[in-house]
Amino acid sequence: MRPANEALLVIDVQNDFCPGGALAVSEGHQVVPYINEMMLDFRHIVLTQDWHPNRHSSFASSHSGKGEFELTQMPYGPQVLWPDHCIQGSEGAAFHEKLDTDRANVIIRKGSNPEIDSYSGFFENDHKTPTGLDGYLKTRGIDTVTIVGLATDYCVRFTATDARTLGLSVAVDLAGCRGIGLGDSLGEAYDEMRKSGVTLIEG
């Protein structure tokens, strides 16, 4: 069993990010058994859940003349325009049915502000609006996290680098992650995580 100061952060293992979903990550469902097994070793488990309202500003459908996966500029910086996904209360937003959600101590929902996307489990994409996760970890005396989930090059990446910025010791277990792979987004994610001091565990 891991020490009491460690937590497992499980990022966005939701139907829309698994095969058949609106923003499917290749082999995304394959992380589920691995993550369920990992949960047995942690006292503290946090799940994050993408939770968008209809017509969210990160959806390509909200921008006339724009296509999915195009890059646009928002007031907070560059933003990839995604297919409509993880809409509040939808089946796509639900956790994968085989994920052992009963073991979670807390669920952090993110991306519910219609004007700002939220990749990270800690901050919205303006990099200053908190989700509450940092406060939760601090009150529980947690200073070390291992991160798994979907997708490696977006929500896992930003959660990991924000955790380092907040002073946490961070590892990403790549066997429990899968990526989207837009251009060289995976390579860029690995480089950025390493440079920020994240330990990448390669299975």
PDB file of C-alpha atoms in Angstrom:
ATOM      1  CA  MET A   1       0.000   0.000   0.000  1.00  0.00           C
ATOM      2  CA  ARG A   2       1.317   3.435  -0.959  1.00  0.00           C
ATOM      3  CA  PRO A   3       1.993   5.954   1.850  1.00  0.00           C
ATOM      4  CA  ALA A   4      -0.749   8.256   3.114  1.00  0.00           C
ATOM      5  CA  ASN A   5       0.851  11.287   1.409  1.00  0.00           C
ATOM      6  CA  GLU A   6       0.354   9.789  -2.090  1.00  0.00           C
ATOM      7  CA  ALA A   7      -2.693   9.895  -4.352  1.00  0.00           C
ATOM      8  CA  LEU A   8      -3.674   8.317  -7.643  1.00  0.00           C
ATOM      9  CA  LEU A   9      -5.185  10.794 -10.102  1.00  0.00           C
ATOM     10  CA  VAL A  10      -7.324   9.081 -12.750  1.00  0.00           C
ATOM     11  CA  ILE A  11      -7.925  11.482 -15.620  1.00  0.00           C
ATOM     12  CA  ASP A  12     -11.110  11.453 -17.733  1.00  0.00           C
ATOM     13  CA  VAL A  13     -11.672   7.725 -18.298  1.00  0.00           C
ATOM     14  CA  GLN A  14     -15.026   8.487 -19.903  1.00  0.00           C
ATOM     15  CA  ASN A  15     -17.047   6.925 -22.706  1.00  0.00           C
ATOM     16  CA  ASP A  16     -16.467   9.749 -25.171  1.00  0.00           C
ATOM     17  CA  PHE A  17     -12.706   9.190 -24.916  1.00  0.00           C
ATOM     18  CA  CYS A  18     -12.993   5.436 -25.497  1.00  0.00           C
ATOM     19  CA  PRO A  19     -13.593   3.615 -28.816  1.00  0.00           C
ATOM     20  CA  GLY A  20     -17.032   4.508 -30.157  1.00  0.00           C
ATOM     21  CA  GLY A  21     -17.055   7.844 -28.327  1.00  0.00           C
ATOM     22  CA  ALA A  22     -17.263  11.330 -29.785  1.00  0.00           C
ATOM     23  CA  LEU A  23     -13.548  12.010 -29.207  1.00  0.00           C
ATOM     24  CA  ALA A  24     -12.237   8.475 -29.079  1.00  0.00           C
ATOM     25  CA  VAL A  25      -8.651   7.807 -28.036  1.00  0.00           C
ATOM     26  CA  SER A  26      -7.218   4.747 -29.745  1.00  0.00           C
ATOM     27  CA  GLU A  27      -7.224   1.833 -27.265  1.00  0.00           C
ATOM     28  CA  GLY A  28      -8.530   4.149 -24.553  1.00  0.00           C
ATOM     29  CA  HIS A  29     -10.596   1.383 -22.988  1.00  0.00           C
ATOM     30  CA  GLN A  30      -7.490  -0.746 -22.507  1.00  0.00           C
ATOM     31  CA  VAL A  31      -6.330   1.361 -19.560  1.00  0.00           C
ATOM     32  CA  VAL A  32      -9.309   0.380 -17.428  1.00  0.00           C
ATOM     33  CA  PRO A  33      -8.129  -3.006 -16.049  1.00  0.00           C
ATOM     34  CA  TYR A  34      -4.668  -1.588 -15.392  1.00  0.00           C
ATOM     35  CA  ILE A  35      -6.065   1.397 -13.504  1.00  0.00           C
ATOM     36  CA  ASN A  36      -8.465  -0.768 -11.483  1.00  0.00           C
ATOM     37  CA  GLU A  37      -5.493  -2.873 -10.379  1.00  0.00           C
ATOM     38  CA  MET A  38      -3.489   0.240  -9.463  1.00  0.00           C
ATOM     39  CA  MET A  39      -6.323   1.514  -7.295  1.00  0.00           C
ATOM     40  CA  LEU A  40      -5.762  -1.363  -4.881  1.00  0.00           C
ATOM     41  CA  ASP A  41      -2.420   0.169  -3.862  1.00  0.00           C
ATOM     42  CA  PHE A  42      -3.633   3.699  -3.036  1.00  0.00           C
ATOM     43  CA  ARG A  43      -5.430   5.112  -0.005  1.00  0.00           C
ATOM     44  CA  HIS A  44      -6.364   8.274  -1.904  1.00  0.00           C
ATOM     45  CA  ILE A  45      -7.932   8.129  -5.363  1.00  0.00           C
ATOM     46  CA  VAL A  46      -9.213  11.118  -7.338  1.00  0.00           C
ATOM     47  CA  LEU A  47     -11.181  10.862 -10.574  1.00  0.00           C
ATOM     48  CA  THR A  48     -11.488  13.810 -12.936  1.00  0.00           C
ATOM     49  CA  GLN A  49     -14.443  14.102 -15.280  1.00  0.00           C
ATOM     50  CA  ASP A  50     -14.765  16.331 -18.339  1.00  0.00           C
ATOM     51  CA  TRP A  51     -18.188  17.979 -17.879  1.00  0.00           C
ATOM     52  CA  HIS A  52     -19.144  20.401 -20.641  1.00  0.00           C
ATOM     53  CA  PRO A  53     -22.405  22.272 -21.147  1.00  0.00           C
ATOM     54  CA  ASN A  54     -23.998  22.260 -24.592  1.00  0.00           C
ATOM     55  CA  ARG A  55     -22.450  24.773 -27.008  1.00  0.00           C
ATOM     56  CA  HIS A  56     -19.184  24.878 -25.082  1.00  0.00           C
ATOM     57  CA  SER A  57     -16.700  27.336 -26.601  1.00  0.00           C
ATOM     58  CA  SER A  58     -14.156  24.545 -27.204  1.00  0.00           C
ATOM     59  CA  PHE A  59     -16.551  22.749 -29.574  1.00  0.00           C
ATOM     60  CA  ALA A  60     -15.983  23.301 -33.293  1.00  0.00           C
ATOM     61  CA  SER A  61     -19.774  23.371 -33.688  1.00  0.00           C
ATOM     62  CA  SER A  62     -19.827  26.621 -31.664  1.00  0.00           C
ATOM     63  CA  HIS A  63     -17.686  28.439 -34.259  1.00  0.00           C
ATOM     64  CA  SER A  64     -19.162  29.141 -37.678  1.00  0.00           C
ATOM     65  CA  GLY A  65     -16.797  28.164 -40.470  1.00  0.00           C
ATOM     66  CA  LYS A  66     -14.409  26.297 -38.181  1.00  0.00           C
ATOM     67  CA  GLY A  67     -13.678  22.584 -38.361  1.00  0.00           C
ATOM     68  CA  GLU A  68     -12.885  19.953 -35.770  1.00  0.00           C
ATOM     69  CA  PHE A  69      -9.252  19.871 -34.588  1.00  0.00           C
ATOM     70  CA  GLU A  70      -8.556  23.351 -35.974  1.00  0.00           C
ATOM     71  CA  LEU A  71      -6.632  25.728 -33.737  1.00  0.00           C
ATOM     72  CA  THR A  72      -8.266  29.033 -32.796  1.00  0.00           C
ATOM     73  CA  GLN A  73      -7.452  31.888 -30.455  1.00  0.00           C
ATOM     74  CA  MET A  74      -9.420  32.390 -27.254  1.00  0.00           C
ATOM     75  CA  PRO A  75      -8.966  35.258 -24.773  1.00  0.00           C
ATOM     76  CA  TYR A  76      -6.831  32.862 -22.705  1.00  0.00           C
ATOM     77  CA  GLY A  77      -4.680  31.651 -25.626  1.00  0.00           C
ATOM     78  CA  PRO A  78      -4.685  29.000 -28.369  1.00  0.00           C
ATOM     79  CA  GLN A  79      -7.459  26.400 -28.252  1.00  0.00           C
ATOM     80  CA  VAL A  80      -8.016  23.224 -30.251  1.00  0.00           C
ATOM     81  CA  LEU A  81     -11.630  22.986 -31.430  1.00  0.00           C
ATOM     82  CA  TRP A  82     -13.007  19.582 -30.543  1.00  0.00           C
ATOM     83  CA  PRO A  83     -16.019  17.511 -31.561  1.00  0.00           C
ATOM     84  CA  ASP A  84     -18.926  17.934 -29.137  1.00  0.00           C
ATOM     85  CA  HIS A  85     -18.012  15.612 -26.257  1.00  0.00           C
ATOM     86  CA  CYS A  86     -18.598  14.865 -22.572  1.00  0.00           C
ATOM     87  CA  ILE A  87     -21.798  16.903 -22.430  1.00  0.00           C
ATOM     88  CA  GLN A  88     -23.170  17.117 -18.910  1.00  0.00           C
ATOM     89  CA  GLY A  89     -25.449  14.217 -18.052  1.00  0.00           C
ATOM     90  CA  SER A  90     -24.840  12.383 -21.332  1.00  0.00           C
ATOM     91  CA  GLU A  91     -23.764   8.780 -21.757  1.00  0.00           C
ATOM     92  CA  GLY A  92     -20.569  10.065 -23.361  1.00  0.00           C
ATOM     93  CA  ALA A  93     -19.678  11.977 -20.206  1.00  0.00           C
ATOM     94  CA  ALA A  94     -20.171   8.919 -17.996  1.00  0.00           C
ATOM     95  CA  PHE A  95     -17.174   6.993 -16.748  1.00  0.00           C
ATOM     96  CA  HIS A  96     -16.347   3.765 -18.570  1.00  0.00           C
ATOM     97  CA  GLU A  97     -18.677   1.141 -17.160  1.00  0.00           C
ATOM     98  CA  LYS A  98     -15.832  -1.133 -16.041  1.00  0.00           C
ATOM     99  CA  LEU A  99     -13.876   1.573 -14.215  1.00  0.00           C
ATOM    100  CA  ASP A 100     -14.072   0.936 -10.463  1.00  0.00           C
ATOM    101  CA  THR A 101     -15.466   4.342  -9.545  1.00  0.00           C
ATOM    102  CA  ASP A 102     -16.564   3.120  -6.107  1.00  0.00           C
ATOM    103  CA  ARG A 103     -12.966   3.341  -4.934  1.00  0.00           C
ATOM    104  CA  ALA A 104     -12.728   7.094  -5.583  1.00  0.00           C
ATOM    105  CA  ASN A 105     -12.512   9.463  -2.627  1.00  0.00           C
ATOM    106  CA  VAL A 106     -13.540  12.459  -4.724  1.00  0.00           C
ATOM    107  CA  ILE A 107     -14.578  13.330  -8.290  1.00  0.00           C
ATOM    108  CA  ILE A 108     -13.405  16.638  -9.776  1.00  0.00           C
ATOM    109  CA  ARG A 109     -15.578  17.863 -12.644  1.00  0.00           C
ATOM    110  CA  LYS A 110     -13.918  20.279 -15.052  1.00  0.00           C
ATOM    111  CA  GLY A 111     -14.757  22.205 -18.222  1.00  0.00           C
ATOM    112  CA  SER A 112     -18.177  23.311 -17.001  1.00  0.00           C
ATOM    113  CA  ASN A 113     -17.481  27.006 -17.654  1.00  0.00           C
ATOM    114  CA  PRO A 114     -18.924  27.514 -21.165  1.00  0.00           C
ATOM    115  CA  GLU A 115     -16.255  30.095 -22.047  1.00  0.00           C
ATOM    116  CA  ILE A 116     -13.079  28.265 -20.964  1.00  0.00           C
ATOM    117  CA  ASP A 117     -11.877  24.733 -21.638  1.00  0.00           C
ATOM    118  CA  SER A 118     -10.167  22.775 -18.875  1.00  0.00           C
ATOM    119  CA  TYR A 119      -7.567  20.161 -19.739  1.00  0.00           C
ATOM    120  CA  SER A 120      -5.860  20.107 -16.357  1.00  0.00           C
ATOM    121  CA  GLY A 121      -7.374  18.592 -13.260  1.00  0.00           C
ATOM    122  CA  PHE A 122      -6.045  21.613 -11.347  1.00  0.00           C
ATOM    123  CA  PHE A 123      -6.848  24.682 -13.471  1.00  0.00           C
ATOM    124  CA  GLU A 124      -9.008  25.776 -16.352  1.00  0.00           C
ATOM    125  CA  ASN A 125      -7.127  26.690 -19.541  1.00  0.00           C
ATOM    126  CA  ASP A 126      -6.656  30.270 -18.377  1.00  0.00           C
ATOM    127  CA  HIS A 127      -4.109  28.675 -15.992  1.00  0.00           C
ATOM    128  CA  LYS A 128      -5.497  30.591 -13.004  1.00  0.00           C
ATOM    129  CA  THR A 129      -9.075  29.442 -12.297  1.00  0.00           C
ATOM    130  CA  PRO A 130      -8.770  26.489  -9.893  1.00  0.00           C
ATOM    131  CA  THR A 131     -10.883  23.336  -9.924  1.00  0.00           C
ATOM    132  CA  GLY A 132     -10.442  22.761  -6.182  1.00  0.00           C
ATOM    133  CA  LEU A 133      -8.183  19.727  -6.593  1.00  0.00           C
ATOM    134  CA  ASP A 134      -5.092  21.436  -5.141  1.00  0.00           C
ATOM    135  CA  GLY A 135      -7.018  22.463  -2.047  1.00  0.00           C
ATOM    136  CA  TYR A 136      -8.364  18.955  -1.587  1.00  0.00           C
ATOM    137  CA  LEU A 137      -4.897  17.413  -1.785  1.00  0.00           C
ATOM    138  CA  LYS A 138      -3.410  19.952   0.621  1.00  0.00           C
ATOM    139  CA  THR A 139      -6.097  19.386   3.247  1.00  0.00           C
ATOM    140  CA  ARG A 140      -5.433  15.647   3.051  1.00  0.00           C
ATOM    141  CA  GLY A 141      -1.674  16.103   3.444  1.00  0.00           C
ATOM    142  CA  ILE A 142      -0.932  14.754  -0.047  1.00  0.00           C
ATOM    143  CA  ASP A 143       2.267  15.957  -1.731  1.00  0.00           C
ATOM    144  CA  THR A 144       2.905  13.109  -4.190  1.00  0.00           C
ATOM    145  CA  VAL A 145       0.704  11.983  -7.088  1.00  0.00           C
ATOM    146  CA  THR A 146       0.742   9.305  -9.750  1.00  0.00           C
ATOM    147  CA  ILE A 147      -1.314  10.147 -12.825  1.00  0.00           C
ATOM    148  CA  VAL A 148      -3.023   7.840 -15.335  1.00  0.00           C
ATOM    149  CA  GLY A 149      -5.876   8.192 -17.814  1.00  0.00           C
ATOM    150  CA  LEU A 150      -6.870   9.965 -21.024  1.00  0.00           C
ATOM    151  CA  ALA A 151      -5.446  11.537 -22.969  1.00  0.00           C
ATOM    152  CA  THR A 152      -1.676  11.523 -22.454  1.00  0.00           C
ATOM    153  CA  ASP A 153      -0.993  14.538 -24.662  1.00  0.00           C
ATOM    154  CA  TYR A 154      -3.733  16.819 -23.325  1.00  0.00           C
ATOM    155  CA  CYS A 155      -5.467  16.309 -19.994  1.00  0.00           C
ATOM    156  CA  VAL A 156      -2.804  14.036 -18.486  1.00  0.00           C
ATOM    157  CA  ARG A 157      -0.017  16.344 -19.692  1.00  0.00           C
ATOM    158  CA  PHE A 158      -1.537  19.535 -18.302  1.00  0.00           C
ATOM    159  CA  THR A 159      -2.555  17.904 -15.033  1.00  0.00           C
ATOM    160  CA  ALA A 160       1.006  16.652 -14.564  1.00  0.00           C
ATOM    161  CA  THR A 161       2.747  19.936 -15.370  1.00  0.00           C
ATOM    162  CA  ASP A 162       0.323  21.939 -13.219  1.00  0.00           C
ATOM    163  CA  ALA A 163       0.917  19.537 -10.343  1.00  0.00           C
ATOM    164  CA  ARG A 164       4.646  20.219 -10.640  1.00  0.00           C
ATOM    165  CA  THR A 165       4.031  23.984 -10.731  1.00  0.00           C
ATOM    166  CA  LEU A 166       2.097  23.576  -7.478  1.00  0.00           C
ATOM    167  CA  GLY A 167       5.074  21.817  -5.894  1.00  0.00           C
ATOM    168  CA  LEU A 168       3.870  18.228  -5.967  1.00  0.00           C
ATOM    169  CA  SER A 169       6.064  15.242  -6.708  1.00  0.00           C
ATOM    170  CA  VAL A 170       4.588  13.770  -9.891  1.00  0.00           C
ATOM    171  CA  ALA A 171       4.834  10.522 -11.842  1.00  0.00           C
ATOM    172  CA  VAL A 172       2.866   9.587 -14.957  1.00  0.00           C
ATOM    173  CA  ASP A 173       2.459   5.837 -15.469  1.00  0.00           C
ATOM    174  CA  LEU A 174       2.321   5.559 -19.250  1.00  0.00           C
ATOM    175  CA  ALA A 175       0.971   2.005 -19.165  1.00  0.00           C
ATOM    176  CA  GLY A 176      -2.219   3.503 -17.730  1.00  0.00           C
ATOM    177  CA  CYS A 177      -2.468   6.244 -20.378  1.00  0.00           C
ATOM    178  CA  ARG A 178      -3.308   6.563 -24.056  1.00  0.00           C
ATOM    179  CA  GLY A 179      -2.883   9.601 -26.320  1.00  0.00           C
ATOM    180  CA  ILE A 180      -4.750  11.365 -29.116  1.00  0.00           C
ATOM    181  CA  GLY A 181      -1.726  12.129 -31.283  1.00  0.00           C
ATOM    182  CA  LEU A 182      -2.469  15.349 -33.185  1.00  0.00           C
ATOM    183  CA  GLY A 183       0.721  15.980 -35.151  1.00  0.00           C
ATOM    184  CA  ASP A 184       3.594  15.586 -32.675  1.00  0.00           C
ATOM    185  CA  SER A 185       1.418  16.228 -29.626  1.00  0.00           C
ATOM    186  CA  LEU A 186       2.619  13.071 -27.878  1.00  0.00           C
ATOM    187  CA  GLY A 187       6.304  13.857 -28.351  1.00  0.00           C
ATOM    188  CA  GLU A 188       5.731  17.427 -27.213  1.00  0.00           C
ATOM    189  CA  ALA A 189       3.856  16.175 -24.153  1.00  0.00           C
ATOM    190  CA  TYR A 190       6.655  13.807 -23.145  1.00  0.00           C
ATOM    191  CA  ASP A 191       9.258  16.558 -23.569  1.00  0.00           C
ATOM    192  CA  GLU A 192       7.281  19.113 -21.596  1.00  0.00           C
ATOM    193  CA  MET A 193       6.512  16.721 -18.763  1.00  0.00           C
ATOM    194  CA  ARG A 194      10.148  15.659 -18.448  1.00  0.00           C
ATOM    195  CA  LYS A 195      11.362  19.286 -18.494  1.00  0.00           C
ATOM    196  CA  SER A 196       8.910  20.196 -15.728  1.00  0.00           C
ATOM    197  CA  GLY A 197      10.256  17.416 -13.521  1.00  0.00           C
ATOM    198  CA  VAL A 198       7.574  14.781 -14.052  1.00  0.00           C
ATOM    199  CA  THR A 199       8.792  11.189 -13.817  1.00  0.00           C
ATOM    200  CA  LEU A 200       7.552   9.144 -16.759  1.00  0.00           C
ATOM    201  CA  ILE A 201       7.106   5.473 -15.877  1.00  0.00           C
ATOM    202  CA  GLU A 202       7.413   3.399 -19.014  1.00  0.00           C
ATOM    203  CA  GLY A 203       5.975  -0.104 -18.759  1.00  0.00           C
TER     204      GLY A 203
END
